[in-house]
Coordinates of N, CA and C in Angstrom, one line a residue:
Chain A
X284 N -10.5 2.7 -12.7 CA -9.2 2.9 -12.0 C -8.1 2.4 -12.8
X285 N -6.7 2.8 -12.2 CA -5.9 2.4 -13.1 C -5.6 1.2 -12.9
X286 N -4.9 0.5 -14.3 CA -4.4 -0.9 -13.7 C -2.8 -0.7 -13.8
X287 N -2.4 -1.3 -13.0 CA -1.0 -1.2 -12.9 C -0.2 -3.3 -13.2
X288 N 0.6 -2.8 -13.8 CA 1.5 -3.9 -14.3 C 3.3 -3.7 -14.0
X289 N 3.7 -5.0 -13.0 CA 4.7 -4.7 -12.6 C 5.6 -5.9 -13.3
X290 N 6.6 -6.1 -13.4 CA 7.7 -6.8 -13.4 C 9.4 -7.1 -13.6
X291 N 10.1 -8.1 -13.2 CA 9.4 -9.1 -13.0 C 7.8 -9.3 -11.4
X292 N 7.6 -10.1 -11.5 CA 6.3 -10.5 -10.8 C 7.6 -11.2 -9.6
X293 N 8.2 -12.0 -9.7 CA 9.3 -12.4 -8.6 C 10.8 -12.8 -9.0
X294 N 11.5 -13.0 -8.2 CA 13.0 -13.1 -8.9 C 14.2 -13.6 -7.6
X295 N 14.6 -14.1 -8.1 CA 16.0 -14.7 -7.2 C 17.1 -14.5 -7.3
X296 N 18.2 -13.8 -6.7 CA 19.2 -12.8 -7.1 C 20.3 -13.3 -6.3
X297 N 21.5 -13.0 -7.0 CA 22.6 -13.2 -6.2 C 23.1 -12.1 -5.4
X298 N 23.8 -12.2 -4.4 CA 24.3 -11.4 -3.5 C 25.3 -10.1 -4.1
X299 N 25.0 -9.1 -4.2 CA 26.0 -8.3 -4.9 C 25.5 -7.7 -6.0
X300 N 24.4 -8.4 -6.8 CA 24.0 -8.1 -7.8 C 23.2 -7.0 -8.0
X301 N 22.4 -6.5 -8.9 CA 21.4 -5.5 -9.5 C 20.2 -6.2 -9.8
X302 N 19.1 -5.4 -9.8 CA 18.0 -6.0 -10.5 C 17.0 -4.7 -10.2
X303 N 16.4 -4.1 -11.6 CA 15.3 -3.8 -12.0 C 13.9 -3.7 -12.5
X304 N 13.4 -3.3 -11.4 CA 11.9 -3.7 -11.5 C 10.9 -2.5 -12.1
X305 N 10.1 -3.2 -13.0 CA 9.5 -2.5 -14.3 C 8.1 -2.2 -13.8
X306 N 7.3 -0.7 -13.3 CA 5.9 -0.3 -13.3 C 5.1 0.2 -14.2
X307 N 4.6 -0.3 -15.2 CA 3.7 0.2 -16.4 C 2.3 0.4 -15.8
X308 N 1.7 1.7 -16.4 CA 0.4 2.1 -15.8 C -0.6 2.3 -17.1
X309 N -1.5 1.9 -17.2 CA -2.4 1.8 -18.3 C -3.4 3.1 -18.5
X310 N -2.8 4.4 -17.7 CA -3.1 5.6 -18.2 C -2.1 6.5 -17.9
X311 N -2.2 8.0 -17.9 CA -1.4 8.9 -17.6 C -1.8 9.0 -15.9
X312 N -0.8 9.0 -14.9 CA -1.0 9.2 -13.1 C 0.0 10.4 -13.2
X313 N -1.0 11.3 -12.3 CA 0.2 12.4 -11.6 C 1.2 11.7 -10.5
X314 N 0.6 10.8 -9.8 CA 1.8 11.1 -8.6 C 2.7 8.9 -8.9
X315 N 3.4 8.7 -9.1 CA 3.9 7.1 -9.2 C 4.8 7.0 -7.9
X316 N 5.1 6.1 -7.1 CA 5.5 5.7 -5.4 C 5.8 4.3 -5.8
X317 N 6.8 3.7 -5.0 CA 7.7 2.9 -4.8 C 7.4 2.5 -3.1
X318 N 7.4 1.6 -3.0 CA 6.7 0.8 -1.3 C 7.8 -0.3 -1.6
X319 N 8.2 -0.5 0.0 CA 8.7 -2.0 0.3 C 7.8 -2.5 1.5
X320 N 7.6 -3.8 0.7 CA 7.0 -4.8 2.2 C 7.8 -5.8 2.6
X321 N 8.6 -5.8 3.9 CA 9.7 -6.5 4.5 C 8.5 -7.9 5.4
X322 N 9.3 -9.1 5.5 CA 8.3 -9.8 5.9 C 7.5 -10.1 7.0
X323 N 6.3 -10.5 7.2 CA 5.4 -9.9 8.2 C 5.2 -8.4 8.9
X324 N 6.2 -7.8 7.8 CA 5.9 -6.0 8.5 C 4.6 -5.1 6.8
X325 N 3.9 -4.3 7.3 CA 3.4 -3.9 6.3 C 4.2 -3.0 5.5
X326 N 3.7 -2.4 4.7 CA 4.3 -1.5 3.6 C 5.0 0.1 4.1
X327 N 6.5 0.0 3.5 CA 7.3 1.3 3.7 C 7.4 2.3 2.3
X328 N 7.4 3.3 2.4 CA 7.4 4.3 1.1 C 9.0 4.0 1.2
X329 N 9.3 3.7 0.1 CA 10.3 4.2 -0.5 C 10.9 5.2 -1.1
X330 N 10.2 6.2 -2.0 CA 9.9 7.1 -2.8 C 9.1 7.5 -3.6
X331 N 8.8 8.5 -3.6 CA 8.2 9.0 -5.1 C 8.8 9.3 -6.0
X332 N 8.4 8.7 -7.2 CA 8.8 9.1 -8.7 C 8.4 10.0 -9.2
X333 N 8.9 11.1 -9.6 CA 8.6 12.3 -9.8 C 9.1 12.4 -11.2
X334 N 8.2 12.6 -11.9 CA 8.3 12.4 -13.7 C 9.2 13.7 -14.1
X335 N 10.5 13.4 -15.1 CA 11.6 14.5 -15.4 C 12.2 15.2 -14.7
X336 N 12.5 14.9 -13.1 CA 13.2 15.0 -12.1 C 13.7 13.8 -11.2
X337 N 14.2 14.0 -10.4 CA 15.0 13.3 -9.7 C 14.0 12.8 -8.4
X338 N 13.7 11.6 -7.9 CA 12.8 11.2 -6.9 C 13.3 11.5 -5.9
X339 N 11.8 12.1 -4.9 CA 12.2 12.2 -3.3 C 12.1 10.7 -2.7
X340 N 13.2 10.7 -2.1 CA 13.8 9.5 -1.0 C 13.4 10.0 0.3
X341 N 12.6 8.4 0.8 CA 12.2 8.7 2.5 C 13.4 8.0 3.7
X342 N 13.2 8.9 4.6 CA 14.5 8.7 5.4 C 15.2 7.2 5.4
X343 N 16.2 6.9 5.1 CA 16.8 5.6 5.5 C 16.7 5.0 4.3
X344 N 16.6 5.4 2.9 CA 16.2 5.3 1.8 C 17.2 6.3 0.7
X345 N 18.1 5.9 -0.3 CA 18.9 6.5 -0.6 C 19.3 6.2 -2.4
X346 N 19.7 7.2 -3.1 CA 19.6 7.1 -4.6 C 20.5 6.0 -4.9
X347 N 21.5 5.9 -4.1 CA 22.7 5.3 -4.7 C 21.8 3.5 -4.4
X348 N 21.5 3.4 -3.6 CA 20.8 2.0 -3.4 C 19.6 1.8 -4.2
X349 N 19.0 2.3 -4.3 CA 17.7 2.2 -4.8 C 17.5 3.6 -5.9
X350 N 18.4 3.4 -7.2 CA 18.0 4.5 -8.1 C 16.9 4.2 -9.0
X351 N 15.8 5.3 -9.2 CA 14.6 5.3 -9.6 C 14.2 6.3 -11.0
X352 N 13.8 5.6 -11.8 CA 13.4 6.7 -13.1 C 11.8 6.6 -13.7
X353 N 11.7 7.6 -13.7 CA 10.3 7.9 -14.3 C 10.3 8.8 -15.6
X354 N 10.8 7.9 -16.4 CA 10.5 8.9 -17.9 C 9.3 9.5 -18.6
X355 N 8.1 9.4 -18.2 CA 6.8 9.6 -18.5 C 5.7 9.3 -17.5
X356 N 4.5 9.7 -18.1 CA 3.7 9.9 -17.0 C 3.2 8.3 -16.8
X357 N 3.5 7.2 -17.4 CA 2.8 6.4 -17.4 C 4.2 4.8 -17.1
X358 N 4.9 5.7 -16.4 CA 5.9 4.5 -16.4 C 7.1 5.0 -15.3
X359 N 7.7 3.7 -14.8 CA 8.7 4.0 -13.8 C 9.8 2.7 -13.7
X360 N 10.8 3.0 -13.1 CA 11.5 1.7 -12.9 C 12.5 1.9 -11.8
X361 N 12.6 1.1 -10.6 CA 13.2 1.2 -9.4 C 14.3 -0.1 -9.6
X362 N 15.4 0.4 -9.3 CA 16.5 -0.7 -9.3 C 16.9 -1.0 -7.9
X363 N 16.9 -2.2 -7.3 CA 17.8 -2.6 -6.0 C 19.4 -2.9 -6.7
X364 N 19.9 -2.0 -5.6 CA 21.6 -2.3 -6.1 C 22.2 -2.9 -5.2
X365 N 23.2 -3.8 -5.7 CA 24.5 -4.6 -5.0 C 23.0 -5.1 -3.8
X366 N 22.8 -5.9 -4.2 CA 22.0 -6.8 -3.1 C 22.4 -7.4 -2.2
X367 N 21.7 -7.5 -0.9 CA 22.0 -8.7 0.0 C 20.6 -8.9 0.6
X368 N 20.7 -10.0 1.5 CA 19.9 -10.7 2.1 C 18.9 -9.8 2.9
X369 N 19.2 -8.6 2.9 CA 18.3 -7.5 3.8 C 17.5 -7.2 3.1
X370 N 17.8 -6.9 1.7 CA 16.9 -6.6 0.3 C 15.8 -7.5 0.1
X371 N 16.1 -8.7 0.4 CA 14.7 -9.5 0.2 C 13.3 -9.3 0.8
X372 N 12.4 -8.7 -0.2 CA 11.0 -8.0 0.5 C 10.2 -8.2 -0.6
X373 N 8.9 -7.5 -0.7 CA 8.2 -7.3 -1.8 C 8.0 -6.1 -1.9
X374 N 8.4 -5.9 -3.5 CA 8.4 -4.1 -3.4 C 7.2 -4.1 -4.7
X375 N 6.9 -3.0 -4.3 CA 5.1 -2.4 -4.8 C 5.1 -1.3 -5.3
X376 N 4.8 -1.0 -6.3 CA 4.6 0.4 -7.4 C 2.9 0.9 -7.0
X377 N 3.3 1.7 -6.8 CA 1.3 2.4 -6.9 C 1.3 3.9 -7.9
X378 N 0.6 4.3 -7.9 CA -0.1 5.5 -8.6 C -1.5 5.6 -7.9
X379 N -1.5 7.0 -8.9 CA -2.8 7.8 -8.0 C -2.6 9.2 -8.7
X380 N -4.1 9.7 -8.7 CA -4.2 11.0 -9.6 C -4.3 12.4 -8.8
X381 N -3.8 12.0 -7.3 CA -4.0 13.3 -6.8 C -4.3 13.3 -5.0
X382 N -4.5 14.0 -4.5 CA -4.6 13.6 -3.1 C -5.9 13.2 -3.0
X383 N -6.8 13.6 -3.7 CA -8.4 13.3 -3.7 C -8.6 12.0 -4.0
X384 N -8.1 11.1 -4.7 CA -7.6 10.2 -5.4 C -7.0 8.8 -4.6
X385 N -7.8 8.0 -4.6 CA -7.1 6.3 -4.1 C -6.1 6.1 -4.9
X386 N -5.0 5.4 -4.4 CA -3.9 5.0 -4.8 C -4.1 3.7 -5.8
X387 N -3.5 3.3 -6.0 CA -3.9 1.6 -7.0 C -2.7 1.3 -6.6
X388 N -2.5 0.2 -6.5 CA -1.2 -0.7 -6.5 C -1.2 -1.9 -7.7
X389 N 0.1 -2.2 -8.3 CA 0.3 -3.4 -8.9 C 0.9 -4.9 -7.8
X390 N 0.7 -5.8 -8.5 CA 0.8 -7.0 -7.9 C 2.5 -7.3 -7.1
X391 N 3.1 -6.6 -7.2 CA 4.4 -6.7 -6.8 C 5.0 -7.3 -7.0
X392 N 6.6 -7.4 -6.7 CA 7.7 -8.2 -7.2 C 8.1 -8.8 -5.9
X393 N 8.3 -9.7 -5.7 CA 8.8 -10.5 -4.9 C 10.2 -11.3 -5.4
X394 N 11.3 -10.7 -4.3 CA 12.6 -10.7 -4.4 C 13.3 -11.2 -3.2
X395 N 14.2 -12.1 -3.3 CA 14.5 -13.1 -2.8 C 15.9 -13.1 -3.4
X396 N 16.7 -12.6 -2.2 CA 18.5 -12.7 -2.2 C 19.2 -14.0 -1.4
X397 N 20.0 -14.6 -2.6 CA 20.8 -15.6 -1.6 C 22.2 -15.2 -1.3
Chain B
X175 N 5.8 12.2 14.2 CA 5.9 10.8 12.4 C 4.4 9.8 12.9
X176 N 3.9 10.1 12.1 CA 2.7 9.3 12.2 C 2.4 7.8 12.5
X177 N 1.7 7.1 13.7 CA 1.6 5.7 13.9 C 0.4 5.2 13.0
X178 N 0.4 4.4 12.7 CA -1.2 3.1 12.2 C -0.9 2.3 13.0
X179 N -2.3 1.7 13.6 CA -2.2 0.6 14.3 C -3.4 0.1 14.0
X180 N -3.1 -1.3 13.8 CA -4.6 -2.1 13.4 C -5.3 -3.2 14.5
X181 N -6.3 -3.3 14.8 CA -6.7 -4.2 15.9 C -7.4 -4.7 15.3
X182 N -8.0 -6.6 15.5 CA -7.1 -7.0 15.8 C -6.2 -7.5 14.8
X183 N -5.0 -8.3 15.3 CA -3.6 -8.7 14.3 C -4.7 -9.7 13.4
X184 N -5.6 -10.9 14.0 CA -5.6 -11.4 13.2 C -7.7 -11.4 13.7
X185 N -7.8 -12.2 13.1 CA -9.7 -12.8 13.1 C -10.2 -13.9 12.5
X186 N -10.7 -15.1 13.6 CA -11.6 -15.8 12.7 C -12.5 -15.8 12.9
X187 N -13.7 -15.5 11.7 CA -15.5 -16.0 12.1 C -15.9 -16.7 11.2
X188 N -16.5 -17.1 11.6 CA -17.8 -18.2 10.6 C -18.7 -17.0 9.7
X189 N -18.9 -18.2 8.5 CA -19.2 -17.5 7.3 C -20.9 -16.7 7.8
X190 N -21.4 -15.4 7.8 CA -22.6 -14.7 7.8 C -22.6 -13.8 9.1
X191 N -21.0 -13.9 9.8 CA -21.3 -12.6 10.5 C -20.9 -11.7 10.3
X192 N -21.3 -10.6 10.9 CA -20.9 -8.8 10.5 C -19.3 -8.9 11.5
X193 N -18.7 -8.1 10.9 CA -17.2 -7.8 11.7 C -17.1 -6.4 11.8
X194 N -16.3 -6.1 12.3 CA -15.4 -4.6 12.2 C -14.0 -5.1 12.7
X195 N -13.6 -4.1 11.5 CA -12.2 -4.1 11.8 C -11.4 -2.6 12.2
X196 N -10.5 -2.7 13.3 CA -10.3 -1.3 13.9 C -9.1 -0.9 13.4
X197 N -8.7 0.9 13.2 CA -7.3 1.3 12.8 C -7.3 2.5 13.4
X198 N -6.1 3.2 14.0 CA -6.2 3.9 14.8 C -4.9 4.9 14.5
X199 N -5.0 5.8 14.7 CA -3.6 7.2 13.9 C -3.2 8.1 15.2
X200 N -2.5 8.4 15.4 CA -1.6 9.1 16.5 C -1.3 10.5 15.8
X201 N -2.1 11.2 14.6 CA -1.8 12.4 14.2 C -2.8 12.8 13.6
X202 N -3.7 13.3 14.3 CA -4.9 14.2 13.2 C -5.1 14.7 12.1
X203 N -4.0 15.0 12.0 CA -3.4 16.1 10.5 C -3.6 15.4 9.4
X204 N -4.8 14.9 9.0 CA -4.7 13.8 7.9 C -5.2 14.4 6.6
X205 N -4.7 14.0 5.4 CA -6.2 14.3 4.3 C -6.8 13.6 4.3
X206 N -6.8 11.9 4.2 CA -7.6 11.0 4.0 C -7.4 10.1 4.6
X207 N -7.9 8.5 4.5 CA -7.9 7.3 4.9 C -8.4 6.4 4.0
X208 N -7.5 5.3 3.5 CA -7.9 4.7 2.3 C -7.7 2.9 3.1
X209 N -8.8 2.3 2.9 CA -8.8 0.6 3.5 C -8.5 0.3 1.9
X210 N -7.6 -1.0 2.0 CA -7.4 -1.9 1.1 C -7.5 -3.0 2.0
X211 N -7.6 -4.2 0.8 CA -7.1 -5.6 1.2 C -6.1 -6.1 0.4
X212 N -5.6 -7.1 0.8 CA -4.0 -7.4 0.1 C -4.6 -9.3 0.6
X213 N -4.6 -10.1 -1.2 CA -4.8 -11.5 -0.7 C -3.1 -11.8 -0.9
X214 N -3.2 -12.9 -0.1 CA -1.8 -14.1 -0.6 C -1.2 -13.9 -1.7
X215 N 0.2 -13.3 -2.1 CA 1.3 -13.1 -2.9 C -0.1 -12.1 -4.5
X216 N -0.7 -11.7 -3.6 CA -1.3 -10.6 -4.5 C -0.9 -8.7 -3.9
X217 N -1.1 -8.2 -4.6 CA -0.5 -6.7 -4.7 C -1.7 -5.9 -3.8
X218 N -1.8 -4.8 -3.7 CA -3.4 -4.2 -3.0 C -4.4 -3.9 -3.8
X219 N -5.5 -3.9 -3.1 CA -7.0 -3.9 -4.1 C -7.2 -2.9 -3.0
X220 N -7.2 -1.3 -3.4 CA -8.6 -0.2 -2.7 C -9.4 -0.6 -2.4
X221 N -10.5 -0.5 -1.4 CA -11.7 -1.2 -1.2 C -12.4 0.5 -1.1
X222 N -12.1 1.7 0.1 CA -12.6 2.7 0.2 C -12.1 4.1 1.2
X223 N -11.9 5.0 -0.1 CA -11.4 6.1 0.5 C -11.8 6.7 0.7
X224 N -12.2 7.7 2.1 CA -11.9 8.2 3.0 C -11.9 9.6 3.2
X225 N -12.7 10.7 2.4 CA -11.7 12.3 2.6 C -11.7 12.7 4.4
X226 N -10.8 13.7 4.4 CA -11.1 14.0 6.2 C -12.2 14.4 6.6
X227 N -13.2 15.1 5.6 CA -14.0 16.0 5.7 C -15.2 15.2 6.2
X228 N -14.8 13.4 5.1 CA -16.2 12.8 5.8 C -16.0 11.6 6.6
X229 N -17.6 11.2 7.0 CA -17.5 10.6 8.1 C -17.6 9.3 8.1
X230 N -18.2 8.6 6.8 CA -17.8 7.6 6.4 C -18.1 7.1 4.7
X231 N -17.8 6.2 4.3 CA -18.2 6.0 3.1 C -18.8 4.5 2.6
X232 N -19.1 3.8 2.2 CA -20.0 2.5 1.8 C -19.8 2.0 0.4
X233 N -19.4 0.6 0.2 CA -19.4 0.3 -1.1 C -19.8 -1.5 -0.8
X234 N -21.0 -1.5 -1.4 CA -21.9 -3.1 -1.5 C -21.6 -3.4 0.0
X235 N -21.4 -4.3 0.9 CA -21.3 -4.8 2.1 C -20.1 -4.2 2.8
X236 N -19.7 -3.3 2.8 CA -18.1 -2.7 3.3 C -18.6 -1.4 3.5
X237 N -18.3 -0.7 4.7 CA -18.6 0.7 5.6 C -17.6 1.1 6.4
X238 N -17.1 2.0 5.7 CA -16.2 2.8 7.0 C -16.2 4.1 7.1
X239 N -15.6 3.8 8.4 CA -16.0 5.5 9.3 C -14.7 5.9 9.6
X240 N -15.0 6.9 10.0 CA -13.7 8.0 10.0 C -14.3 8.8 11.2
X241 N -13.0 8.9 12.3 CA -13.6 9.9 13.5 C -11.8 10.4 13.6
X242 N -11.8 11.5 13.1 CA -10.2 12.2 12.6 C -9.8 12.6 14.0
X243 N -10.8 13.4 14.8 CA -10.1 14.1 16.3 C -9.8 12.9 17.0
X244 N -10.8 11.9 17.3 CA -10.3 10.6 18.0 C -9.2 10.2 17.5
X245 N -8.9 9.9 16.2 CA -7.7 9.0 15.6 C -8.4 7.8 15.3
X246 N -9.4 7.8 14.8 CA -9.8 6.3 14.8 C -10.7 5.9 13.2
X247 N -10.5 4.9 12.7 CA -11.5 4.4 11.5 C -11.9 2.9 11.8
X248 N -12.9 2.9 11.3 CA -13.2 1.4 11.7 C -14.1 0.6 10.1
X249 N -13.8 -0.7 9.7 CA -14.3 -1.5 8.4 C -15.0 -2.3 8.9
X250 N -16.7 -2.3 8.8 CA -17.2 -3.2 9.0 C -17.7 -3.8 7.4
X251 N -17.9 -4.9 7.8 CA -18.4 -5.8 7.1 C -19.4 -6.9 7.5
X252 N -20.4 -6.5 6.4 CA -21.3 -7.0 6.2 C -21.7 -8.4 6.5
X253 N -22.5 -9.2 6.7 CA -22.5 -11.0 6.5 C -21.4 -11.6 5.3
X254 N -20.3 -11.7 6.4 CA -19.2 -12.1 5.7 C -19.2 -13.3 5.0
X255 N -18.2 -13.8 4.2 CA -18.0 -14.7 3.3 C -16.8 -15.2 3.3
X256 N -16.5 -16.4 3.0 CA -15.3 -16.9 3.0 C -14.8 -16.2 1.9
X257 N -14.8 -15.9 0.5 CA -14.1 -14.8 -0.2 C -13.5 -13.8 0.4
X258 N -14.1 -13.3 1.6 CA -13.7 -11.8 2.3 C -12.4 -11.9 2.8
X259 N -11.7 -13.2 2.7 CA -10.7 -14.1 3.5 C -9.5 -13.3 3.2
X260 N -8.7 -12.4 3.7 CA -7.5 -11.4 2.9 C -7.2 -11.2 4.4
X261 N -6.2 -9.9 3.9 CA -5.5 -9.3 5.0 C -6.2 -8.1 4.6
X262 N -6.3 -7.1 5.9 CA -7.0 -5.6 5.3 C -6.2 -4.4 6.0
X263 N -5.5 -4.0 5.0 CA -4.5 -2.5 5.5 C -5.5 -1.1 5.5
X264 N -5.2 -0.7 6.7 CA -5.6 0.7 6.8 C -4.3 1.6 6.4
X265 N -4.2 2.9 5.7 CA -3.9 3.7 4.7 C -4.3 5.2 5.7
X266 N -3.0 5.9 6.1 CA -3.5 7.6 6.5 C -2.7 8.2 5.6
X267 N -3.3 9.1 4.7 CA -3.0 10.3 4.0 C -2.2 11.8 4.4
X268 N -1.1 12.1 4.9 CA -1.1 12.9 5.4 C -1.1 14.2 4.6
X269 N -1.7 15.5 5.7 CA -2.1 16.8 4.8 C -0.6 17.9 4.1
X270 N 0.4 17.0 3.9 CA 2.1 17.3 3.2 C 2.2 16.1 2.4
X271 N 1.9 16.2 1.0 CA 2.3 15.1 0.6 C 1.8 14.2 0.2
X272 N 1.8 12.8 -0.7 CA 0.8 12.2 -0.9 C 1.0 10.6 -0.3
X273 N 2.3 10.6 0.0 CA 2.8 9.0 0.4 C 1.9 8.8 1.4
X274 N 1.6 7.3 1.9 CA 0.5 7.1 2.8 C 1.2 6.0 3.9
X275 N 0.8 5.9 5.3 CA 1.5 5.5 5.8 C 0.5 4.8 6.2
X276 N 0.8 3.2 6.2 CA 0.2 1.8 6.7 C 0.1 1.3 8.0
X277 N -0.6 1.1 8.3 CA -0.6 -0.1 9.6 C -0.1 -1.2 9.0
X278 N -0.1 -2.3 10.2 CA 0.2 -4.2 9.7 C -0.6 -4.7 9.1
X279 N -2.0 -4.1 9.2 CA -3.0 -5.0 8.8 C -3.5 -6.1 10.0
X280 N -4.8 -6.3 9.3 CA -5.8 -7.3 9.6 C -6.0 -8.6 9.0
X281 N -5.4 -9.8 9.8 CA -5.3 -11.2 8.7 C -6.8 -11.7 9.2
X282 N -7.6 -12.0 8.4 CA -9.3 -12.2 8.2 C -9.0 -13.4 7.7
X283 N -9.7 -14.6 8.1 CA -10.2 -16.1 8.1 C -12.0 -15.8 8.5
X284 N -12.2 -16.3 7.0 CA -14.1 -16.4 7.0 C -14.1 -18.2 6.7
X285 N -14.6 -18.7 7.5 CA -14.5 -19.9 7.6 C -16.1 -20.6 7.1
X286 N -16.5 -21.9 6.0 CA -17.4 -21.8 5.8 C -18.5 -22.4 6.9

């Protein structure tokens, strides 16, 4: 299965700021996804990273906030922008080769706005 | 828009009994069902997926079933272990798409 490598692994951000979070996958995956986990709630899709196009955003979920790139099949990078205190969650990269196909997730980033 | 619901929120049992753990979907339309567990400030570990077609699947002490018209899957486990000690998300696949929509999960205490 694949292994997935995310980071940073956690981070502490100022209010207003940016911060980009790094998903490296240790093969080629067709499909790469972005998840938030808000606290004591489980996991929300964020989007899919859609390699050499522009990612589909799930409702309440928007480019200008969260712009996403996937230059290759084996790599992605999701930015939180101008942060605030609502942004603090753990956000989760997965891949997966297909609908037939379990997802894998990496260890997540855990992000923390004051 | 598709519900997960996990029963129960949480569990504790002493270390060597069998459990199940329940998840339940409010939209048939699925392709699959994938159980993970997720430990303490760890990311998710797949445990076992699920196609719609079948009815369940098995890996070392872990079994789950899939009953798609009910809406229901269920993770038993074997003579548990305090290792087994995680939270365990149920995962529905739907048949548009590949994003997968979660329940809250199962917080599991195997106590020795």
């Amino acid at each position: 299965s694949a292994v997935i490598s995310q980071k940073p692994s956690r981070d502490i951000c100022q209010r207003g700021t940016s911060l980009t979070i790094q998903c490296q996958v240790d093969s080629q995956v067709t499909m790469m996804f972005w998840y938030r986990q808000q606290p004591g709630q489980s996991l929300t899709l964020i989007a899919t990273a859609n390699q050499g196009s522009e990612a589909t955003y799930e409702s309440g979920f928007v480019i200008d906030k969260f712009p996403i790139s996937r230059p290759n099949l084996t790599f992605s990078t999701l930015t939180v922008s101008n942060m605030s205190p609502e942004d603090s969650s753990i956000y989760l990269c997965s891949a997966g080769q297909g609908i037939n196909q379990p997802q894998h997730f990496g260890d997540g980033t855990r992000l923390s706005i004051l | 828009k598709q519900e997960v619901t996990q029963i129960p929120a949480a569990l504790s049992v002493p270390e060597g009994e069998n459990l199940v753990l329940n998840c339940s979907f409010t939209d048939s339309a699925i392709y699959n069902l994938q159980w993970f567990r997720q430990d303490p400030g760890k990311g998710l570990t797949s445990l076992l997926l699920i196609q719609s077609s079948q009815r369940e699947q098995t890996s070392g002490r872990l079994n789950a079933s899939l009953d798609k018209s009910s809406g229901r899957s269920t993770l038993y486990i074997a003579a548990s272990q305090p290792g087994d000690s995680a939270t365990y998300l149920c995962a529905v696949g739907p048949n548009s798409g590949y994003a997968l929509n979660f329940g809250k999960g199962t917080s599991l205490l195997v106590t020795p």
